[in-house]
Amino acid sequence: MTTLAATGGPVIPRTPAEWERVREAKLDALARGPLAVDPADYPGVRPEVVASWRRSMLAGVDPAATHYVVDKDFQPNSRLAVVAEPIMNRLKDEISDLNAWAFLADRACRLLTLVVGDFPHAEHVHRQNVRPGTFFTEDIMGTNGIGCAHETKNAFIISGTEHFRTDTEVLTTTGVIIRDPFTKRYAGTLGAHCRREYTSAAVVPLVMEIGRSIEAQLLASRSDSDREFFDAFSAAERRYRSPVVAVSRRLCVVSTQARALVHEADEELLRRLAQQSGSRNRSVRRRLSSGTTVTIQVLPVDQPKGEFAAILVLQPLGNAAQESGPGYGPGPLHDNPMNEFRDRLSRAIRDGRPILLTGERGCGKRYQAQAALRSLGRPGRIAEFDGALAHLEPREWLRGLVAVLRRGTDSVLIARVTDVPADVMRTVADLVTGARTPVIGTSTDDTVEHSAAVLVRESFPVTLAVPPLRERRSEFKALCTSLLADLAEGGGKPVALAPKAVVALMASDWPGNVRQLFQVLASARIRATGPVIDLDDLPARHHRNQAGRPLDEVQAAERRVLMAALRDAGGDRNVVAERLGISRATVYRKLKRYELR
């Protein structure tokens, strides 16, 4: 799920004076017209908001409009709505303390579910007559949290007069993108909203946590055959250099490499090939709708009787004679995905070509990149650049990268390389292509694939996926031992994990991957009074199943938000209440409920 990134420059307005300044800027933009609006002319307004105003004007949205547009043919019982329903029902009680309400929209940005907490202004929300099928896209509703998130595929918060329509200026609205972890496709948008004077620091973290819970439920709701299908696709992505597509009667999953070749018009052809192959492997040659002729290796995947599924490995003609690069080709798969990854990375780094490491957030891409570069034994240092930080000083960041690559003595690690500003992506791609020193970049799986980002990705001739922690059970204990050893390097005492603690940790699906595991072990190490971390030293959620009823998704999300607020406030309950926008009594009640002290 895409997260809300902190940026420099103008901040979200929170006071009457700030809302009035933004309103004056918006009126000036409306007077100029969309073609004359430039975010640089409004230094007091966030540029992403001005860009949304401009899109709203180009779409012809009336800022004085008060009506809602509803899709009369809308069918609300989508898979996302059904999966999210229990979570949204529980969310209703939790957001009452925040004077908020929540929307869940589908991938067309039409309202699926509305939940309204029990608070003094709740009747105003009900009177708006917002119902399933209502559109919240920018081209219909103008600038709003859900619409902006839908348009940009990034988390958004819109406060007060930042809204394009006058009738929504009294609100703060948010939007967080939900992706199906199974297909990696955009599934919908979740938003929590309130009157602008009740804007709480807890709203955005809470809606992000709930979004993660919905994503987890989307994955959990898949059948065993769906999971086997996706596991086969993931294994094929790691195994083959070529573009990979997985198809079944209901699903079509396309690798990043395959997106340039395979379009929606090709899905029926690929399904027919999979169905006709039955249980036997075969190779065929077909012309795709993109005009490219490819050789397709069809690899069936076991499915229940009456169903079919296959992995399709595509080789565009003209590249068939291309040699297998390091870490690629149809060699045998390892039983341990991490051993396979390390083997391929080792061969790739020795080959000397730039490498892009992809994978889920927190799975250890940077750590693996550093280890690979250190293994070369070069005399220079490892020069690290963070693509996300390039937005602060793009030219200075780029000059630093150019200087290191020209010097040629240092190895280079570019973290979050696809997050660099769009106007320097082509330059970064050219630098990577022409690099004469070892270069490794990292990028998350959920990178939005616009043309510039694809250009940067394609500048790396070798792409390897770092397996998520949930696929590395066989090395889990060894990984914990290694992380605990890293924690002891600062002069602390070495500790070990008790067998029960290892079992409890392995039972988690670790959505935060290695980064989350490291945080849990660091906390447990502090709690432990002896040389062994026992079950009781772990956070409560890792042994709650043995003590009583586990928290549901909404409660778990709220507990994490509350814990973060406590940590940031140094344990001061009054500060927590103020920052979260809830009463001190509510804070104490929730602390008791979640066994926090």
PDB file of N, CA and C in Angstrom, residues 189-271:
ATOM      1  N   THR A 189      -9.980   2.655  -2.922  1.00  0.00           N
ATOM      2  CA  THR A 189      -9.452   3.725  -2.078  1.00  0.00           C
ATOM      3  C   THR A 189     -10.243   3.781  -0.776  1.00  0.00           C
ATOM      4  N   LEU A 190      -9.528   3.971   0.324  1.00  0.00           N
ATOM      5  CA  LEU A 190     -10.147   4.107   1.636  1.00  0.00           C
ATOM      6  C   LEU A 190      -9.891   5.516   2.148  1.00  0.00           C
ATOM      7  N   GLY A 191     -10.923   6.137   2.709  1.00  0.00           N
ATOM      8  CA  GLY A 191     -10.751   7.479   3.249  1.00  0.00           C
ATOM      9  C   GLY A 191     -11.503   7.659   4.548  1.00  0.00           C
ATOM     10  N   ALA A 192     -10.925   8.430   5.463  1.00  0.00           N
ATOM     11  CA  ALA A 192     -11.614   8.830   6.691  1.00  0.00           C
ATOM     12  C   ALA A 192     -11.680  10.353   6.686  1.00  0.00           C
ATOM     13  N   HIS A 193     -12.859  10.904   6.987  1.00  0.00           N
ATOM     14  CA  HIS A 193     -13.087  12.334   6.842  1.00  0.00           C
ATOM     15  C   HIS A 193     -13.708  12.913   8.118  1.00  0.00           C
ATOM     16  N   CYS A 194     -13.564  14.220   8.279  1.00  0.00           N
ATOM     17  CA  CYS A 194     -14.149  14.904   9.443  1.00  0.00           C
ATOM     18  C   CYS A 194     -14.300  16.383   9.106  1.00  0.00           C
ATOM     19  N   ARG A 195     -15.000  17.110   9.966  1.00  0.00           N
ATOM     20  CA  ARG A 195     -15.032  18.551   9.813  1.00  0.00           C
ATOM     21  C   ARG A 195     -13.621  19.074  10.058  1.00  0.00           C
ATOM     22  N   ARG A 196     -13.256  20.132   9.331  1.00  0.00           N
ATOM     23  CA  ARG A 196     -11.856  20.542   9.324  1.00  0.00           C
ATOM     24  C   ARG A 196     -11.347  20.939  10.711  1.00  0.00           C
ATOM     25  N   GLU A 197     -12.234  21.483  11.568  1.00  0.00           N
ATOM     26  CA  GLU A 197     -11.784  21.904  12.905  1.00  0.00           C
ATOM     27  C   GLU A 197     -11.491  20.719  13.815  1.00  0.00           C
ATOM     28  N   TYR A 198     -11.959  19.521  13.405  1.00  0.00           N
ATOM     29  CA  TYR A 198     -11.708  18.322  14.208  1.00  0.00           C
ATOM     30  C   TYR A 198     -10.569  17.479  13.634  1.00  0.00           C
ATOM     31  N   THR A 199      -9.831  18.059  12.689  1.00  0.00           N
ATOM     32  CA  THR A 199      -8.733  17.305  12.084  1.00  0.00           C
ATOM     33  C   THR A 199      -7.806  16.770  13.163  1.00  0.00           C
ATOM     34  N   SER A 200      -7.571  15.469  13.118  1.00  0.00           N
ATOM     35  CA  SER A 200      -6.758  14.801  14.138  1.00  0.00           C
ATOM     36  C   SER A 200      -5.553  14.146  13.501  1.00  0.00           C
ATOM     37  N   ALA A 201      -4.438  14.186  14.221  1.00  0.00           N
ATOM     38  CA  ALA A 201      -3.224  13.521  13.740  1.00  0.00           C
ATOM     39  C   ALA A 201      -3.406  12.016  13.660  1.00  0.00           C
ATOM     40  N   ALA A 202      -4.458  11.502  14.301  1.00  0.00           N
ATOM     41  CA  ALA A 202      -4.664  10.049  14.312  1.00  0.00           C
ATOM     42  C   ALA A 202      -5.375   9.551  13.064  1.00  0.00           C
ATOM     43  N   VAL A 203      -6.010  10.454  12.287  1.00  0.00           N
ATOM     44  CA  VAL A 203      -6.851  10.003  11.184  1.00  0.00           C
ATOM     45  C   VAL A 203      -6.041   9.313  10.097  1.00  0.00           C
ATOM     46  N   VAL A 204      -4.976   9.966   9.600  1.00  0.00           N
ATOM     47  CA  VAL A 204      -4.208   9.381   8.498  1.00  0.00           C
ATOM     48  C   VAL A 204      -3.508   8.079   8.913  1.00  0.00           C
ATOM     49  N   PRO A 205      -2.799   8.024  10.066  1.00  0.00           N
ATOM     50  CA  PRO A 205      -2.205   6.732  10.455  1.00  0.00           C
ATOM     51  C   PRO A 205      -3.244   5.628  10.604  1.00  0.00           C
ATOM     52  N   LEU A 206      -4.416   5.979  11.145  1.00  0.00           N
ATOM     53  CA  LEU A 206      -5.443   4.963  11.337  1.00  0.00           C
ATOM     54  C   LEU A 206      -5.954   4.444  10.000  1.00  0.00           C
ATOM     55  N   VAL A 207      -6.223   5.343   9.060  1.00  0.00           N
ATOM     56  CA  VAL A 207      -6.761   4.895   7.781  1.00  0.00           C
ATOM     57  C   VAL A 207      -5.710   4.072   7.023  1.00  0.00           C
ATOM     58  N   MET A 208      -4.432   4.404   7.190  1.00  0.00           N
ATOM     59  CA  MET A 208      -3.377   3.592   6.567  1.00  0.00           C
ATOM     60  C   MET A 208      -3.347   2.186   7.159  1.00  0.00           C
ATOM     61  N   GLU A 209      -3.456   2.110   8.480  1.00  0.00           N
ATOM     62  CA  GLU A 209      -3.445   0.800   9.131  1.00  0.00           C
ATOM     63  C   GLU A 209      -4.658  -0.026   8.707  1.00  0.00           C
ATOM     64  N   ILE A 210      -5.828   0.617   8.620  1.00  0.00           N
ATOM     65  CA  ILE A 210      -7.025  -0.104   8.194  1.00  0.00           C
ATOM     66  C   ILE A 210      -6.880  -0.556   6.746  1.00  0.00           C
ATOM     67  N   GLY A 211      -6.264   0.297   5.923  1.00  0.00           N
ATOM     68  CA  GLY A 211      -6.014  -0.095   4.536  1.00  0.00           C
ATOM     69  C   GLY A 211      -5.143  -1.334   4.450  1.00  0.00           C
ATOM     70  N   ARG A 212      -4.127  -1.409   5.294  1.00  0.00           N
ATOM     71  CA  ARG A 212      -3.263  -2.601   5.314  1.00  0.00           C
ATOM     72  C   ARG A 212      -4.074  -3.825   5.745  1.00  0.00           C
ATOM     73  N   SER A 213      -4.979  -3.627   6.695  1.00  0.00           N
ATOM     74  CA  SER A 213      -5.805  -4.756   7.148  1.00  0.00           C
ATOM     75  C   SER A 213      -6.698  -5.265   6.021  1.00  0.00           C
ATOM     76  N   ILE A 214      -7.264  -4.342   5.243  1.00  0.00           N
ATOM     77  CA  ILE A 214      -8.109  -4.750   4.121  1.00  0.00           C
ATOM     78  C   ILE A 214      -7.269  -5.497   3.088  1.00  0.00           C
ATOM     79  N   GLU A 215      -6.061  -4.995   2.823  1.00  0.00           N
ATOM     80  CA  GLU A 215      -5.181  -5.689   1.884  1.00  0.00           C
ATOM     81  C   GLU A 215      -4.865  -7.100   2.373  1.00  0.00           C
ATOM     82  N   ALA A 216      -4.608  -7.222   3.683  1.00  0.00           N
ATOM     83  CA  ALA A 216      -4.318  -8.547   4.245  1.00  0.00           C
ATOM     84  C   ALA A 216      -5.521  -9.474   4.085  1.00  0.00           C
ATOM     85  N   GLN A 217      -6.738  -8.932   4.258  1.00  0.00           N
ATOM     86  CA  GLN A 217      -7.940  -9.748   4.096  1.00  0.00           C
ATOM     87  C   GLN A 217      -8.166 -10.134   2.640  1.00  0.00           C
ATOM     88  N   LEU A 218      -7.814  -9.239   1.730  1.00  0.00           N
ATOM     89  CA  LEU A 218      -7.921  -9.575   0.312  1.00  0.00           C
ATOM     90  C   LEU A 218      -7.042 -10.779  -0.021  1.00  0.00           C
ATOM     91  N   LEU A 219      -5.845 -10.780   0.550  1.00  0.00           N
ATOM     92  CA  LEU A 219      -4.939 -11.905   0.314  1.00  0.00           C
ATOM     93  C   LEU A 219      -5.453 -13.165   0.996  1.00  0.00           C
ATOM     94  N   ALA A 220      -5.914 -13.026   2.260  1.00  0.00           N
ATOM     95  CA  ALA A 220      -6.372 -14.194   3.020  1.00  0.00           C
ATOM     96  C   ALA A 220      -7.623 -14.814   2.419  1.00  0.00           C
ATOM     97  N   SER A 221      -8.410 -14.013   1.696  1.00  0.00           N
ATOM     98  CA  SER A 221      -9.666 -14.525   1.145  1.00  0.00           C
ATOM     99  C   SER A 221      -9.461 -15.384  -0.101  1.00  0.00           C
ATOM    100  N   ARG A 222      -8.253 -15.400  -0.599  1.00  0.00           N
ATOM    101  CA  ARG A 222      -7.988 -16.220  -1.777  1.00  0.00           C
ATOM    102  C   ARG A 222      -8.031 -17.707  -1.411  1.00  0.00           C
ATOM    103  N   SER A 223      -8.469 -18.518  -2.348  1.00  0.00           N
ATOM    104  CA  SER A 223      -8.544 -19.958  -2.127  1.00  0.00           C
ATOM    105  C   SER A 223      -7.149 -20.573  -2.179  1.00  0.00           C
ATOM    106  N   ASP A 224      -7.041 -21.832  -1.743  1.00  0.00           N
ATOM    107  CA  ASP A 224      -5.755 -22.526  -1.792  1.00  0.00           C
ATOM    108  C   ASP A 224      -5.239 -22.613  -3.222  1.00  0.00           C
ATOM    109  N   SER A 225      -6.152 -22.843  -4.171  1.00  0.00           N
ATOM    110  CA  SER A 225      -5.714 -22.941  -5.567  1.00  0.00           C
ATOM    111  C   SER A 225      -5.208 -21.588  -6.072  1.00  0.00           C
ATOM    112  N   ASP A 226      -5.839 -20.493  -5.618  1.00  0.00           N
ATOM    113  CA  ASP A 226      -5.359 -19.163  -5.984  1.00  0.00           C
ATOM    114  C   ASP A 226      -3.953 -18.931  -5.436  1.00  0.00           C
ATOM    115  N   ARG A 227      -3.737 -19.358  -4.187  1.00  0.00           N
ATOM    116  CA  ARG A 227      -2.420 -19.169  -3.565  1.00  0.00           C
ATOM    117  C   ARG A 227      -1.351 -19.974  -4.311  1.00  0.00           C
ATOM    118  N   GLU A 228      -1.677 -21.207  -4.675  1.00  0.00           N
ATOM    119  CA  GLU A 228      -0.721 -22.022  -5.428  1.00  0.00           C
ATOM    120  C   GLU A 228      -0.414 -21.377  -6.770  1.00  0.00           C
ATOM    121  N   PHE A 229      -1.450 -20.812  -7.375  1.00  0.00           N
ATOM    122  CA  PHE A 229      -1.304 -20.110  -8.648  1.00  0.00           C
ATOM    123  C   PHE A 229      -0.343 -18.929  -8.496  1.00  0.00           C
ATOM    124  N   PHE A 230      -0.546 -18.127  -7.455  1.00  0.00           N
ATOM    125  CA  PHE A 230       0.299 -16.951  -7.245  1.00  0.00           C
ATOM    126  C   PHE A 230       1.718 -17.359  -6.854  1.00  0.00           C
ATOM    127  N   ASP A 231       1.865 -18.402  -6.031  1.00  0.00           N
ATOM    128  CA  ASP A 231       3.206 -18.883  -5.662  1.00  0.00           C
ATOM    129  C   ASP A 231       3.977 -19.317  -6.904  1.00  0.00           C
ATOM    130  N   ALA A 232       3.273 -19.987  -7.827  1.00  0.00           N
ATOM    131  CA  ALA A 232       3.919 -20.417  -9.074  1.00  0.00           C
ATOM    132  C   ALA A 232       4.358 -19.209  -9.899  1.00  0.00           C
ATOM    133  N   PHE A 233       3.517 -18.176  -9.932  1.00  0.00           N
ATOM    134  CA  PHE A 233       3.878 -16.953 -10.655  1.00  0.00           C
ATOM    135  C   PHE A 233       5.101 -16.289 -10.035  1.00  0.00           C
ATOM    136  N   SER A 234       5.125 -16.165  -8.699  1.00  0.00           N
ATOM    137  CA  SER A 234       6.252 -15.536  -8.011  1.00  0.00           C
ATOM    138  C   SER A 234       7.540 -16.310  -8.260  1.00  0.00           C
ATOM    139  N   ALA A 235       7.454 -17.639  -8.208  1.00  0.00           N
ATOM    140  CA  ALA A 235       8.637 -18.462  -8.462  1.00  0.00           C
ATOM    141  C   ALA A 235       9.137 -18.279  -9.890  1.00  0.00           C
ATOM    142  N   ALA A 236       8.202 -18.195 -10.838  1.00  0.00           N
ATOM    143  CA  ALA A 236       8.599 -18.015 -12.240  1.00  0.00           C
ATOM    144  C   ALA A 236       9.249 -16.658 -12.467  1.00  0.00           C
ATOM    145  N   GLU A 237       8.751 -15.623 -11.798  1.00  0.00           N
ATOM    146  CA  GLU A 237       9.374 -14.302 -11.912  1.00  0.00           C
ATOM    147  C   GLU A 237      10.830 -14.344 -11.480  1.00  0.00           C
ATOM    148  N   ARG A 238      11.095 -15.097 -10.394  1.00  0.00           N
ATOM    149  CA  ARG A 238      12.473 -15.189  -9.906  1.00  0.00           C
ATOM    150  C   ARG A 238      13.333 -16.067 -10.807  1.00  0.00           C
ATOM    151  N   ARG A 239      12.710 -17.014 -11.455  1.00  0.00           N
ATOM    152  CA  ARG A 239      13.466 -18.022 -12.203  1.00  0.00           C
ATOM    153  C   ARG A 239      13.863 -17.565 -13.596  1.00  0.00           C
ATOM    154  N   TYR A 240      12.971 -16.842 -14.284  1.00  0.00           N
ATOM    155  CA  TYR A 240      13.194 -16.552 -15.689  1.00  0.00           C
ATOM    156  C   TYR A 240      13.567 -15.108 -15.929  1.00  0.00           C
ATOM    157  N   ARG A 241      14.396 -14.902 -16.932  1.00  0.00           N
ATOM    158  CA  ARG A 241      14.773 -13.548 -17.331  1.00  0.00           C
ATOM    159  C   ARG A 241      13.676 -12.886 -18.153  1.00  0.00           C
ATOM    160  N   SER A 242      12.903 -13.682 -18.842  1.00  0.00           N
ATOM    161  CA  SER A 242      11.911 -13.171 -19.794  1.00  0.00           C
ATOM    162  C   SER A 242      10.645 -12.683 -19.088  1.00  0.00           C
ATOM    163  N   PRO A 243       9.784 -11.940 -19.816  1.00  0.00           N
ATOM    164  CA  PRO A 243       8.477 -11.543 -19.279  1.00  0.00           C
ATOM    165  C   PRO A 243       7.644 -12.771 -18.917  1.00  0.00           C
ATOM    166  N   VAL A 244       6.883 -12.667 -17.824  1.00  0.00           N
ATOM    167  CA  VAL A 244       6.096 -13.792 -17.313  1.00  0.00           C
ATOM    168  C   VAL A 244       4.645 -13.351 -17.120  1.00  0.00           C
ATOM    169  N   VAL A 245       3.705 -14.221 -17.530  1.00  0.00           N
ATOM    170  CA  VAL A 245       2.275 -13.989 -17.321  1.00  0.00           C
ATOM    171  C   VAL A 245       1.687 -15.251 -16.699  1.00  0.00           C
ATOM    172  N   ALA A 246       0.799 -15.086 -15.742  1.00  0.00           N
ATOM    173  CA  ALA A 246       0.074 -16.224 -15.165  1.00  0.00           C
ATOM    174  C   ALA A 246      -1.404 -16.033 -15.459  1.00  0.00           C
ATOM    175  N   VAL A 247      -2.051 -17.071 -15.991  1.00  0.00           N
ATOM    176  CA  VAL A 247      -3.473 -16.967 -16.328  1.00  0.00           C
ATOM    177  C   VAL A 247      -4.232 -18.165 -15.775  1.00  0.00           C
ATOM    178  N   SER A 248      -5.467 -17.904 -15.368  1.00  0.00           N
ATOM    179  CA  SER A 248      -6.404 -18.963 -14.992  1.00  0.00           C
ATOM    180  C   SER A 248      -7.766 -18.562 -15.555  1.00  0.00           C
ATOM    181  N   ARG A 249      -8.808 -19.291 -15.214  1.00  0.00           N
ATOM    182  CA  ARG A 249     -10.134 -18.954 -15.726  1.00  0.00           C
ATOM    183  C   ARG A 249     -10.564 -17.556 -15.277  1.00  0.00           C
ATOM    184  N   ARG A 250     -10.146 -17.139 -14.066  1.00  0.00           N
ATOM    185  CA  ARG A 250     -10.607 -15.862 -13.493  1.00  0.00           C
ATOM    186  C   ARG A 250      -9.530 -14.806 -13.382  1.00  0.00           C
ATOM    187  N   LEU A 251      -8.256 -15.205 -13.415  1.00  0.00           N
ATOM    188  CA  LEU A 251      -7.178 -14.275 -13.099  1.00  0.00           C
ATOM    189  C   LEU A 251      -6.185 -14.157 -14.240  1.00  0.00           C
ATOM    190  N   CYS A 252      -5.572 -12.978 -14.313  1.00  0.00           N
ATOM    191  CA  CYS A 252      -4.455 -12.755 -15.227  1.00  0.00           C
ATOM    192  C   CYS A 252      -3.478 -11.830 -14.507  1.00  0.00           C
ATOM    193  N   VAL A 253      -2.281 -12.338 -14.211  1.00  0.00           N
ATOM    194  CA  VAL A 253      -1.269 -11.577 -13.486  1.00  0.00           C
ATOM    195  C   VAL A 253      -0.065 -11.403 -14.399  1.00  0.00           C
ATOM    196  N   VAL A 254       0.383 -10.156 -14.547  1.00  0.00           N
ATOM    197  CA  VAL A 254       1.426  -9.824 -15.516  1.00  0.00           C
ATOM    198  C   VAL A 254       2.631  -9.257 -14.785  1.00  0.00           C
ATOM    199  N   SER A 255       3.829  -9.751 -15.086  1.00  0.00           N
ATOM    200  CA  SER A 255       5.046  -9.224 -14.469  1.00  0.00           C
ATOM    201  C   SER A 255       5.346  -7.837 -15.019  1.00  0.00           C
ATOM    202  N   THR A 256       6.203  -7.112 -14.326  1.00  0.00           N
ATOM    203  CA  THR A 256       6.573  -5.759 -14.761  1.00  0.00           C
ATOM    204  C   THR A 256       7.147  -5.777 -16.171  1.00  0.00           C
ATOM    205  N   GLN A 257       8.005  -6.753 -16.452  1.00  0.00           N
ATOM    206  CA  GLN A 257       8.601  -6.849 -17.789  1.00  0.00           C
ATOM    207  C   GLN A 257       7.558  -7.099 -18.873  1.00  0.00           C
ATOM    208  N   ALA A 258       6.510  -7.834 -18.524  1.00  0.00           N
ATOM    209  CA  ALA A 258       5.513  -8.228 -19.523  1.00  0.00           C
ATOM    210  C   ALA A 258       4.515  -7.120 -19.839  1.00  0.00           C
ATOM    211  N   ARG A 259       4.444  -6.078 -19.018  1.00  0.00           N
ATOM    212  CA  ARG A 259       3.414  -5.059 -19.211  1.00  0.00           C
ATOM    213  C   ARG A 259       3.534  -4.336 -20.536  1.00  0.00           C
ATOM    214  N   ALA A 260       4.769  -4.190 -21.027  1.00  0.00           N
ATOM    215  CA  ALA A 260       4.946  -3.499 -22.303  1.00  0.00           C
ATOM    216  C   ALA A 260       4.507  -4.361 -23.478  1.00  0.00           C
ATOM    217  N   LEU A 261       4.411  -5.671 -23.278  1.00  0.00           N
ATOM    218  CA  LEU A 261       4.053  -6.593 -24.353  1.00  0.00           C
ATOM    219  C   LEU A 261       2.587  -7.003 -24.335  1.00  0.00           C
ATOM    220  N   VAL A 262       2.095  -7.305 -23.128  1.00  0.00           N
ATOM    221  CA  VAL A 262       0.769  -7.920 -22.985  1.00  0.00           C
ATOM    222  C   VAL A 262      -0.268  -6.868 -22.615  1.00  0.00           C
ATOM    223  N   HIS A 263      -1.305  -6.770 -23.422  1.00  0.00           N
ATOM    224  CA  HIS A 263      -2.389  -5.831 -23.165  1.00  0.00           C
ATOM    225  C   HIS A 263      -3.667  -6.612 -22.861  1.00  0.00           C
ATOM    226  N   GLU A 264      -4.697  -5.887 -22.467  1.00  0.00           N
ATOM    227  CA  GLU A 264      -5.958  -6.534 -22.107  1.00  0.00           C
ATOM    228  C   GLU A 264      -6.513  -7.374 -23.257  1.00  0.00           C
ATOM    229  N   ALA A 265      -6.277  -6.924 -24.480  1.00  0.00           N
ATOM    230  CA  ALA A 265      -6.786  -7.644 -25.646  1.00  0.00           C
ATOM    231  C   ALA A 265      -6.137  -9.017 -25.812  1.00  0.00           C
ATOM    232  N   ASP A 266      -4.997  -9.246 -25.156  1.00  0.00           N
ATOM    233  CA  ASP A 266      -4.290 -10.526 -25.288  1.00  0.00           C
ATOM    234  C   ASP A 266      -4.748 -11.565 -24.268  1.00  0.00           C
ATOM    235  N   GLU A 267      -5.506 -11.151 -23.266  1.00  0.00           N
ATOM    236  CA  GLU A 267      -5.835 -12.067 -22.177  1.00  0.00           C
ATOM    237  C   GLU A 267      -6.598 -13.297 -22.670  1.00  0.00           C
ATOM    238  N   GLU A 268      -7.537 -13.110 -23.577  1.00  0.00           N
ATOM    239  CA  GLU A 268      -8.323 -14.247 -24.051  1.00  0.00           C
ATOM    240  C   GLU A 268      -7.442 -15.241 -24.801  1.00  0.00           C
ATOM    241  N   LEU A 269      -6.522 -14.731 -25.623  1.00  0.00           N
ATOM    242  CA  LEU A 269      -5.585 -15.601 -26.333  1.00  0.00           C
ATOM    243  C   LEU A 269      -4.756 -16.416 -25.345  1.00  0.00           C
ATOM    244  N   LEU A 270      -4.228 -15.764 -24.322  1.00  0.00           N
ATOM    245  CA  LEU A 270      -3.370 -16.449 -23.355  1.00  0.00           C
ATOM    246  C   LEU A 270      -4.170 -17.475 -22.549  1.00  0.00           C
ATOM    247  N   ARG A 271      -5.401 -17.136 -22.194  1.00  0.00           N
ATOM    248  CA  ARG A 271      -6.250 -18.106 -21.479  1.00  0.00           C
ATOM    249  C   ARG A 271      -6.510 -19.350 -22.346  1.00  0.00           C
TER     250      ARG A 271
END
